[in-house]
Amino acid sequence: MEQSGIQNIVIVGAGNVGTHLIEAFLQTEYHILQVVTQSSGSAERITESYGIPATSSAKEMISVADLYLLSVPDHSLPEVVQEMNFHHRLVAHTSGSVGMEVLLKASENHGVFYPLQTFTRNKPLDFLSIPVCIEANTPENGVALAGVAAALSDHVVFLDSGQRRVLHIAAVFACNFVNHMYHIAANILEENKLPFDLLLPLIKETADKAGHGHPSALQTGPALRNDMDVIDKHNHYLERFPGYKKLYNLITKNIVKEFKAKKRNGQL
Amino acid sequence: MEQSGIQNIVIVGAGNVGTHLIEAFLQTEYHILQVVTQSSGSAERITESYGIPATSSAKEMISVADLYLLSVPDHSLPEVVQEMNFHHRLVAHTSGSVGMEVLLKASENHGVFYPLQTFTRNKPLDFLSIPVCIEANTPENGVALAGVAAALSDHVVFLDSGQRRVLHIAAVFACNFVNHMYHIAANILEENKLPFDLLLPLIKETADKAGHGHPSALQTGPALRNDMDVIDKHNHYLERFPGYKKLYNLITKNIVKEFKAKKRNGQL
């Protein structure tokens, strides 16, 4: 099998990741042979939206694709591997936290194709800037997957399963937990009938400056200054949100601790 | 005193906020008469960098400005009010968390001029998009301060001290705590010799999508899916960072709780 000759792709799973992959591949020379979805409703949606053949039946999956991309929920991967026949073709999953070995029984040609991004339905993305993390069971399969990734993105990196898992944990902090901070801010403002939009320039600048130095050097605010006057006032206000208060104090404690460590090390 | 006739400004304090205010006012018709700084070194720096008269002596402060803007640390405000003579002119502080009443004894004309942003030294900012929150002791002083703010920003809002304090708490979550999440992510990657830059597109997109809906509707990740497999794996890895593990589990618990509440309310 000539891996570098990948042309035809089957995408299994049409959730957020799968849908964004479809849209990205439509901009390339690659041909999406078929999309396999969980329900007949979403298969119809795919065919209507993109004019791509789609099915919800594993048995109807086309057997001659050069690459099968599995963008299904993590916990569904073992089941997909057991139920589907990939005819020894190249198979890759798109998960950050599942090791490559889950695909051992799927095919002797397998790997991982993990786009590191938060995918939101109906919000277009510039795929070119998204890092695509590649792992494969042979150098040839690695080159093949990296070639496909390079058609979508300017940032193709090779990471093994351990590195990818660590990256995924870091991403949970930098994305999911960050969004939860936004959520808390939104709830606090809502309680006071203040619009969340007021925070958008601050949110944008905070993210923007992350590219301009180590985050520890860019910290600002009352915790960094260990400003107990302000921290006490905030605690008093947060009495009405016990969960947020606990979180406020734990994060504040961590920032104060890191500030003290830096001061000890003469970095401040 | 004709407040709407503000032309000449004295800025007290040349930290991050003061310096960014100086640079912003230099783009306007307003005239910075003088900058009063904490040390003679920073006074020299201001004069060298911007060609503006500067002094570190409170007694040398010019007495004929139309507006005195106090961008000093929160805890220094009472001292500044006690030591400086503002000759009944308009005085405003730039703090998010200090009430307007701290200026009662500074002058019978006073208010607050709070630009909601994270200011980083040597990183230029587009001041036009920054919300400037105004409060004043009289409608006339409010109009005067809003007029000055409108020369710098397209987003001038009137907030009282209580609203401003709430906004400041929300900003601590949306900025300082978000930056701490970046910091943790950077440390986790560093331990594994992975570059922080890998996360920048994700960080940018997470901030960008905050403007596209309520953060609770935009949440993604293992906590939202209550995916215990992944959460357990992350916990296992985070054994080596006990502080981060504790934080990981508290935030995860909060997200799971909010997810369940939404499900109960039929929003999912």
XYZ file of C-alpha atoms in Angstrom:
536
model
C 0.000 0.000 0.000
C 1.396 3.377 -1.072
C 0.710 5.704 1.887
C 2.082 8.833 0.329
C -0.541 8.381 -2.350
C -3.446 9.341 -0.078
C -6.286 10.862 -2.067
C -9.567 9.466 -0.802
C -10.682 9.917 2.789
C -13.575 8.537 4.808
C -14.473 10.534 7.903
C -16.163 8.627 10.721
C -18.043 10.949 13.075
C -19.635 14.291 12.254
C -19.591 16.133 15.564
C -17.764 19.435 16.045
C -14.357 18.054 15.038
C -15.647 15.951 12.150
C -17.681 18.807 10.693
C -14.754 21.225 10.848
C -12.516 18.586 9.219
C -15.032 18.150 6.391
C -15.108 21.895 5.795
C -11.319 22.103 5.871
C -10.795 19.176 3.455
C -13.288 20.704 1.016
C -10.737 23.503 0.535
C -8.025 21.015 -0.481
C -7.245 18.517 -3.258
C -8.294 15.649 -1.000
C -11.506 13.873 -1.821
C -13.954 12.971 0.946
C -15.399 9.694 -0.312
C -17.939 9.337 2.457
C -18.904 10.439 5.952
C -20.103 7.830 8.444
C -22.339 9.315 11.136
C -24.126 8.128 14.256
C -27.669 8.792 13.045
C -29.451 8.839 9.702
C -30.515 12.422 10.486
C -26.969 13.685 10.643
C -26.072 11.648 7.533
C -28.819 13.513 5.672
C -27.592 16.830 7.049
C -24.054 16.119 5.797
C -25.221 15.201 2.290
C -27.517 18.227 2.119
C -24.913 20.664 3.446
C -21.833 19.440 1.623
C -23.020 17.147 -1.189
C -20.956 14.297 0.267
C -22.275 10.706 0.429
C -23.025 9.829 4.038
C -24.365 6.826 5.901
C -25.174 5.892 9.462
C -24.598 2.186 8.812
C -21.137 0.796 9.572
C -21.753 -1.978 7.057
C -22.203 0.517 4.245
C -18.799 2.085 4.874
C -16.786 2.251 1.665
C -13.840 -0.149 1.834
C -11.413 1.501 -0.595
C -10.474 4.764 1.112
C -6.777 5.574 1.550
C -7.384 7.022 4.996
C -10.094 6.584 7.642
C -10.253 9.478 10.092
C -12.122 8.659 13.298
C -13.511 11.796 14.916
C -15.813 10.030 17.365
C -16.071 10.535 21.153
C -13.097 9.055 23.036
C -15.198 6.393 24.725
C -16.617 5.207 21.361
C -13.210 4.419 19.870
C -12.947 0.807 21.159
C -16.430 0.058 19.833
C -15.693 1.602 16.416
C -12.501 -0.446 16.183
C -14.364 -3.626 17.027
C -17.339 -3.079 14.739
C -15.760 -1.636 11.625
C -13.577 -3.266 9.026
C -10.858 -0.973 7.721
C -9.388 -3.480 5.265
C -5.784 -2.891 6.391
C -5.948 0.718 5.246
C -4.522 3.652 7.195
C -6.716 4.566 10.193
C -6.178 7.553 12.501
C -8.151 8.954 15.412
C -8.374 12.662 16.278
C -8.335 12.475 20.078
C -5.989 14.344 22.394
C -6.265 12.023 25.338
C -6.477 8.512 23.847
C -3.263 6.657 23.069
C -2.503 5.365 19.592
C -2.667 1.754 20.807
C -6.469 1.813 20.801
C -6.144 1.342 17.021
C -3.889 -1.751 17.192
C -6.721 -4.040 16.147
C -8.215 -1.605 13.646
C -5.443 -1.968 11.093
C -1.734 -2.652 10.904
C -1.495 0.888 9.495
C -2.605 3.382 12.102
C -1.857 6.663 13.762
C -3.199 9.838 15.328
C -4.276 13.081 13.673
C -5.055 15.499 16.523
C -5.972 19.091 15.650
C -5.390 21.162 18.789
C -8.328 23.525 18.800
C -11.711 24.167 20.403
C -14.314 23.506 17.749
C -17.632 25.293 17.965
C -20.492 24.385 15.699
C -21.316 27.101 13.149
C -18.251 29.182 13.993
C -15.807 29.107 11.057
C -12.132 28.591 11.842
C -8.880 29.353 10.115
C -7.526 25.804 10.013
C -4.146 26.982 8.707
C -3.049 28.214 12.135
C -4.205 25.115 14.045
C -1.408 22.763 15.174
C -2.061 19.235 13.917
C -0.271 16.655 16.076
C 0.741 13.486 14.258
C 1.745 10.065 15.548
C 1.954 6.840 13.544
C 2.981 3.208 13.975
C 5.572 3.391 11.159
C 7.652 6.225 9.671
C 5.825 5.753 6.354
C 2.425 6.162 7.945
C 3.766 9.193 9.799
C 4.870 10.818 6.572
C 1.522 10.023 4.973
C -0.479 11.569 7.839
C 1.826 14.591 8.004
C 1.297 15.121 4.282
C -2.473 15.219 4.765
C -2.106 17.513 7.799
C 0.131 19.892 5.840
C -2.671 20.429 3.331
C -4.852 21.803 6.138
C -2.394 23.504 8.445
C 0.917 25.353 8.568
C 1.704 23.760 11.943
C 2.289 20.024 11.720
C 4.113 18.458 14.682
C 5.039 14.903 15.597
C 4.096 13.997 19.186
C 3.909 10.603 20.823
C 0.901 9.524 22.910
C 2.515 10.648 26.180
C 3.342 14.106 24.856
C -0.111 14.439 23.353
C -1.744 13.560 26.660
C 0.304 16.230 28.431
C -0.579 18.753 25.725
C -4.232 17.867 26.169
C -4.054 18.502 29.931
C -2.395 21.876 29.285
C -5.148 22.616 26.749
C -7.839 21.845 29.348
C -6.353 24.579 31.552
C -5.752 27.045 28.690
C -9.144 26.542 27.040
C -11.849 24.710 29.019
C -10.895 26.193 32.387
C -10.343 29.625 30.864
C -13.846 29.441 29.416
C -15.132 28.548 32.875
C -13.489 31.719 34.221
C -15.373 33.655 31.524
C -18.525 31.844 32.611
C -18.072 32.877 36.242
C -17.374 36.467 35.186
C -20.540 36.424 33.061
C -22.631 35.135 35.964
C -21.262 37.765 38.357
C -22.035 40.525 35.874
C -25.494 39.117 35.081
C -26.415 39.185 38.754
C -25.733 42.895 38.626
C -27.343 43.517 35.232
C -23.995 44.516 33.724
C -23.261 43.398 30.143
C -20.596 40.720 29.593
C -19.466 42.636 26.505
C -17.702 45.119 28.786
C -15.075 42.421 29.380
C -14.403 41.511 25.750
C -11.505 43.948 25.130
C -9.880 42.736 28.365
C -10.386 39.078 27.398
C -8.918 39.703 23.956
C -5.878 41.564 25.303
C -5.213 38.917 27.987
C -5.128 36.230 25.284
C -3.119 38.435 22.954
C -0.378 39.141 25.465
C 0.057 35.399 26.112
C 2.155 35.377 22.951
C 4.427 38.125 24.281
C 6.260 36.389 27.119
C 5.916 33.757 29.815
C 2.504 34.053 31.509
C 4.164 34.275 34.929
C 5.871 37.494 33.844
C 2.591 38.938 32.549
C 0.484 38.394 35.655
C -1.310 41.460 37.052
C -4.001 42.051 39.663
C -4.590 41.974 43.438
C -3.309 38.400 43.989
C 0.038 39.189 42.374
C 0.336 42.294 44.546
C -0.848 40.223 47.542
C -3.240 43.133 48.122
C -5.222 41.835 51.111
C -7.483 44.899 51.227
C -8.861 44.153 47.771
C -8.854 40.357 48.268
C -10.869 40.757 51.489
C -13.403 43.007 49.752
C -13.764 40.486 46.940
C -14.273 37.693 49.458
C -16.970 39.687 51.174
C -18.797 40.188 47.882
C -18.401 36.536 46.849
C -20.247 35.325 49.995
C -23.286 35.006 47.739
C -21.437 32.597 45.397
C -19.827 30.040 47.778
C -18.450 27.911 44.903
C -16.842 30.901 43.230
C -15.448 32.136 46.542
C -13.686 28.829 47.157
C -12.230 28.923 43.652
C -11.255 32.597 44.010
C -9.277 31.838 47.147
C -7.573 28.716 45.799
C -6.406 30.491 42.629
C -5.404 33.579 44.613
C -3.382 31.391 46.988
C -1.597 29.767 44.030
C -0.759 33.128 42.455
C 0.515 34.518 45.778
C 2.665 31.395 46.242
C 4.197 31.676 42.789
C 4.802 35.385 43.337
C 6.665 34.640 46.567
C 8.743 31.936 44.859
C 9.721 34.387 42.120
C 10.619 37.020 44.705
C 12.797 34.485 46.548
C 14.549 33.603 43.295
C 15.242 37.271 42.610
C 13.036 37.370 39.523
C 10.973 40.248 40.901
C -15.064 76.399 37.477
C -16.047 75.404 33.961
C -15.666 71.601 33.891
C -16.496 71.088 30.246
C -13.518 73.314 29.540
C -10.932 70.696 30.515
C -7.706 71.182 28.597
C -4.797 70.736 30.962
C -4.209 67.505 32.849
C -1.785 66.471 35.569
C -1.214 62.728 35.883
C -0.124 61.461 39.307
C 1.558 58.051 39.069
C 3.515 56.625 36.164
C 3.119 52.865 36.562
C 1.527 50.671 33.891
C -1.793 52.546 33.894
C -0.252 56.027 34.126
C 2.199 55.360 31.320
C -0.512 54.024 29.010
C -2.674 57.075 29.843
C 0.198 59.408 28.976
C 0.673 57.686 25.621
C -3.047 57.771 24.915
C -3.443 61.479 25.805
C -0.489 62.368 23.567
C -2.702 61.285 20.634
C -5.408 63.789 21.639
C -5.938 67.538 21.924
C -5.507 67.343 25.689
C -2.382 68.826 27.159
C -0.466 66.948 29.855
C 0.878 69.776 31.984
C 2.925 67.562 34.261
C 3.432 64.028 35.529
C 4.019 63.464 39.248
C 5.935 60.274 39.952
C 7.110 58.321 42.978
C 10.846 58.639 42.281
C 13.108 61.153 40.598
C 14.327 58.334 38.348
C 10.927 57.727 36.863
C 10.345 61.494 36.586
C 13.495 61.714 34.457
C 12.364 58.746 32.390
C 8.999 60.421 31.679
C 10.608 63.690 30.596
C 13.143 61.891 28.415
C 10.590 59.574 26.802
C 7.726 61.983 26.273
C 9.109 65.505 26.685
C 6.638 66.166 29.495
C 7.617 68.061 32.682
C 7.743 65.611 35.571
C 8.507 65.799 39.269
C 8.689 63.418 42.197
C 7.921 66.156 44.693
C 4.287 66.631 45.715
C 5.038 70.251 46.596
C 6.113 71.007 43.046
C 2.826 69.825 41.618
C 1.322 72.461 39.325
C -1.806 73.965 40.889
C -3.685 75.143 37.792
C -4.589 71.904 35.981
C -8.220 71.361 35.006
C -8.024 67.678 35.917
C -5.805 65.613 38.217
C -5.785 61.920 37.322
C -4.501 59.669 40.120
C -3.119 56.409 38.738
C -1.374 55.298 41.921
C -1.654 51.937 43.731
C -4.992 51.522 45.536
C -3.407 51.567 48.975
C -1.598 54.855 48.235
C -4.786 56.795 47.465
C -5.535 57.887 51.072
C -1.968 59.152 51.463
C -2.044 61.038 48.151
C -5.331 62.673 49.157
C -3.884 63.725 52.495
C -0.561 65.024 51.211
C -1.514 66.803 48.002
C -3.394 70.021 47.480
C -5.674 69.938 44.470
C -6.955 73.501 44.850
C -10.639 72.518 44.459
C -9.991 71.300 40.918
C -11.462 68.096 39.430
C -9.680 64.990 40.770
C -10.315 61.410 39.614
C -8.709 58.087 40.461
C -8.316 55.183 38.016
C -8.936 52.245 40.348
C -11.447 49.454 39.797
C -11.804 48.430 43.402
C -11.673 51.676 45.384
C -14.873 53.647 45.933
C -15.198 57.271 44.876
C -15.519 58.401 48.489
C -11.773 58.087 49.033
C -11.554 61.429 47.193
C -14.060 63.273 49.428
C -11.293 65.251 51.114
C -9.245 65.721 47.940
C -11.599 68.202 46.351
C -15.294 69.053 46.213
C -15.012 68.120 42.514
C -14.123 64.453 42.177
C -14.836 61.241 40.369
C -13.484 58.016 38.929
C -11.913 57.347 35.543
C -11.388 53.566 35.344
C -10.066 52.090 32.105
C -10.934 48.378 32.146
C -7.850 46.733 30.708
C -4.716 44.818 31.644
C -1.806 47.149 31.055
C 1.575 45.665 30.260
C 4.657 47.816 30.137
C 6.094 48.195 26.610
C 3.102 46.505 24.956
C 1.147 49.110 22.947
C -2.643 49.078 23.245
C -5.514 50.277 21.132
C -7.124 52.553 23.721
C -10.159 53.186 21.485
C -11.654 49.768 22.314
C -11.055 49.967 26.077
C -14.171 50.653 28.174
C -13.622 53.691 30.379
C -15.923 53.621 33.423
C -16.899 57.009 34.786
C -18.362 58.076 38.106
C -18.544 61.599 39.506
C -19.901 63.470 42.514
C -22.004 65.824 40.354
C -23.610 65.508 36.901
C -21.365 68.333 35.664
C -18.203 66.550 36.776
C -19.551 63.353 35.187
C -20.023 65.102 31.863
C -16.545 66.595 32.096
C -14.878 63.235 32.820
C -16.933 61.490 30.132
C -15.812 64.124 27.650
C -12.167 63.410 28.439
C -12.794 59.638 28.270
C -14.495 59.985 24.889
C -11.320 61.482 23.450
C -9.486 58.243 24.296
C -12.117 55.556 23.868
C -15.244 54.630 21.932
C -16.656 52.909 25.036
C -17.505 55.329 27.832
C -19.884 53.997 30.484
C -21.222 55.432 33.729
C -20.918 53.008 36.655
C -21.273 53.682 40.364
C -18.706 52.408 42.890
C -20.694 49.233 43.626
C -21.025 48.322 39.943
C -17.373 49.083 39.354
C -16.339 46.806 42.218
C -18.408 43.961 40.761
C -16.930 44.585 37.319
C -13.470 44.466 38.860
C -14.161 41.078 40.470
C -15.435 39.737 37.137
C -12.277 41.127 35.512
C -10.094 39.282 38.033
C -11.683 36.008 36.872
C -11.633 36.909 33.157
C -8.073 38.270 33.132
C -5.859 37.540 36.165
C -7.206 34.037 36.758
C -7.242 33.285 33.033
C -3.590 34.281 32.884
C -2.914 31.931 35.786
C -4.499 29.103 33.756
C -2.068 29.986 30.935
C 0.728 29.937 33.506
C -0.194 26.436 34.692
C -0.434 25.217 31.093
C 2.999 26.700 30.374
C 4.510 24.961 33.414
C 2.997 21.589 32.466
C 4.362 21.910 28.936
C 7.767 23.099 30.151
C 8.134 20.025 32.348
C 7.748 17.998 29.178
C 9.910 20.234 26.978
C 6.928 21.128 24.794
C 6.677 24.721 23.519
C 3.932 26.963 24.952
C 3.438 28.419 21.456
C 1.532 25.249 20.511
C -1.345 26.576 22.623
C -1.517 30.085 21.168
C -4.082 29.374 18.407
C -6.271 27.613 20.994
C -5.914 30.503 23.448
C -6.784 33.015 20.740
C -9.846 31.075 19.562
C -11.112 30.531 23.130
C -10.987 34.290 23.719
C -12.443 35.026 20.305
C -15.468 32.800 20.758
C -16.280 34.528 24.079
C -17.863 37.238 21.958
C -20.094 34.714 20.162
C -22.477 33.600 22.901
C -22.774 32.964 26.627
C -19.634 31.151 27.876
C -21.780 28.404 29.407
C -23.059 27.514 25.925
C -19.509 27.466 24.532
C -17.958 25.113 27.078
C -16.165 22.038 25.688
C -13.863 19.375 27.132
C -13.876 16.353 29.447
C -15.497 18.120 32.428
C -18.488 19.212 30.353
C -18.881 15.652 29.066
C -18.340 14.386 32.632
C -15.839 12.008 30.985
C -14.446 10.213 34.053
C -11.989 8.143 31.997
C -10.163 11.247 30.831
C -10.549 13.079 34.153
C -9.025 10.088 36.004
C -6.087 9.954 33.572
C -5.492 13.681 34.062
C -5.591 13.242 37.826
C -3.057 10.488 37.614
C -0.709 12.697 35.608
C -1.223 15.698 37.893
C 0.018 13.761 40.961
C 3.332 15.507 40.380
C 1.680 18.954 40.681
C -0.480 18.686 43.860
C -1.546 22.347 43.717
C -2.638 22.057 40.103
C -4.433 18.785 40.779
C -6.508 20.362 43.531
C -7.410 23.242 41.222
C -8.131 20.869 38.322
C -10.628 18.953 40.430
C -12.323 22.008 41.903
C -12.860 23.606 38.485
C -13.917 20.277 36.978
C -16.444 19.820 39.794
C -17.864 23.282 39.135
C -18.197 22.643 35.401
C -19.843 19.246 35.990
C -22.273 20.888 38.432
C -23.227 23.602 35.994
C -23.609 21.040 33.227
C -26.010 19.026 35.386
C -28.009 22.134 36.274
C -28.362 22.971 32.582
C -29.431 19.420 31.804
C -32.043 19.591 34.575
C -33.346 22.847 33.147
C -33.640 21.281 29.711
C -30.968 23.538 28.198
C -28.929 20.560 26.979
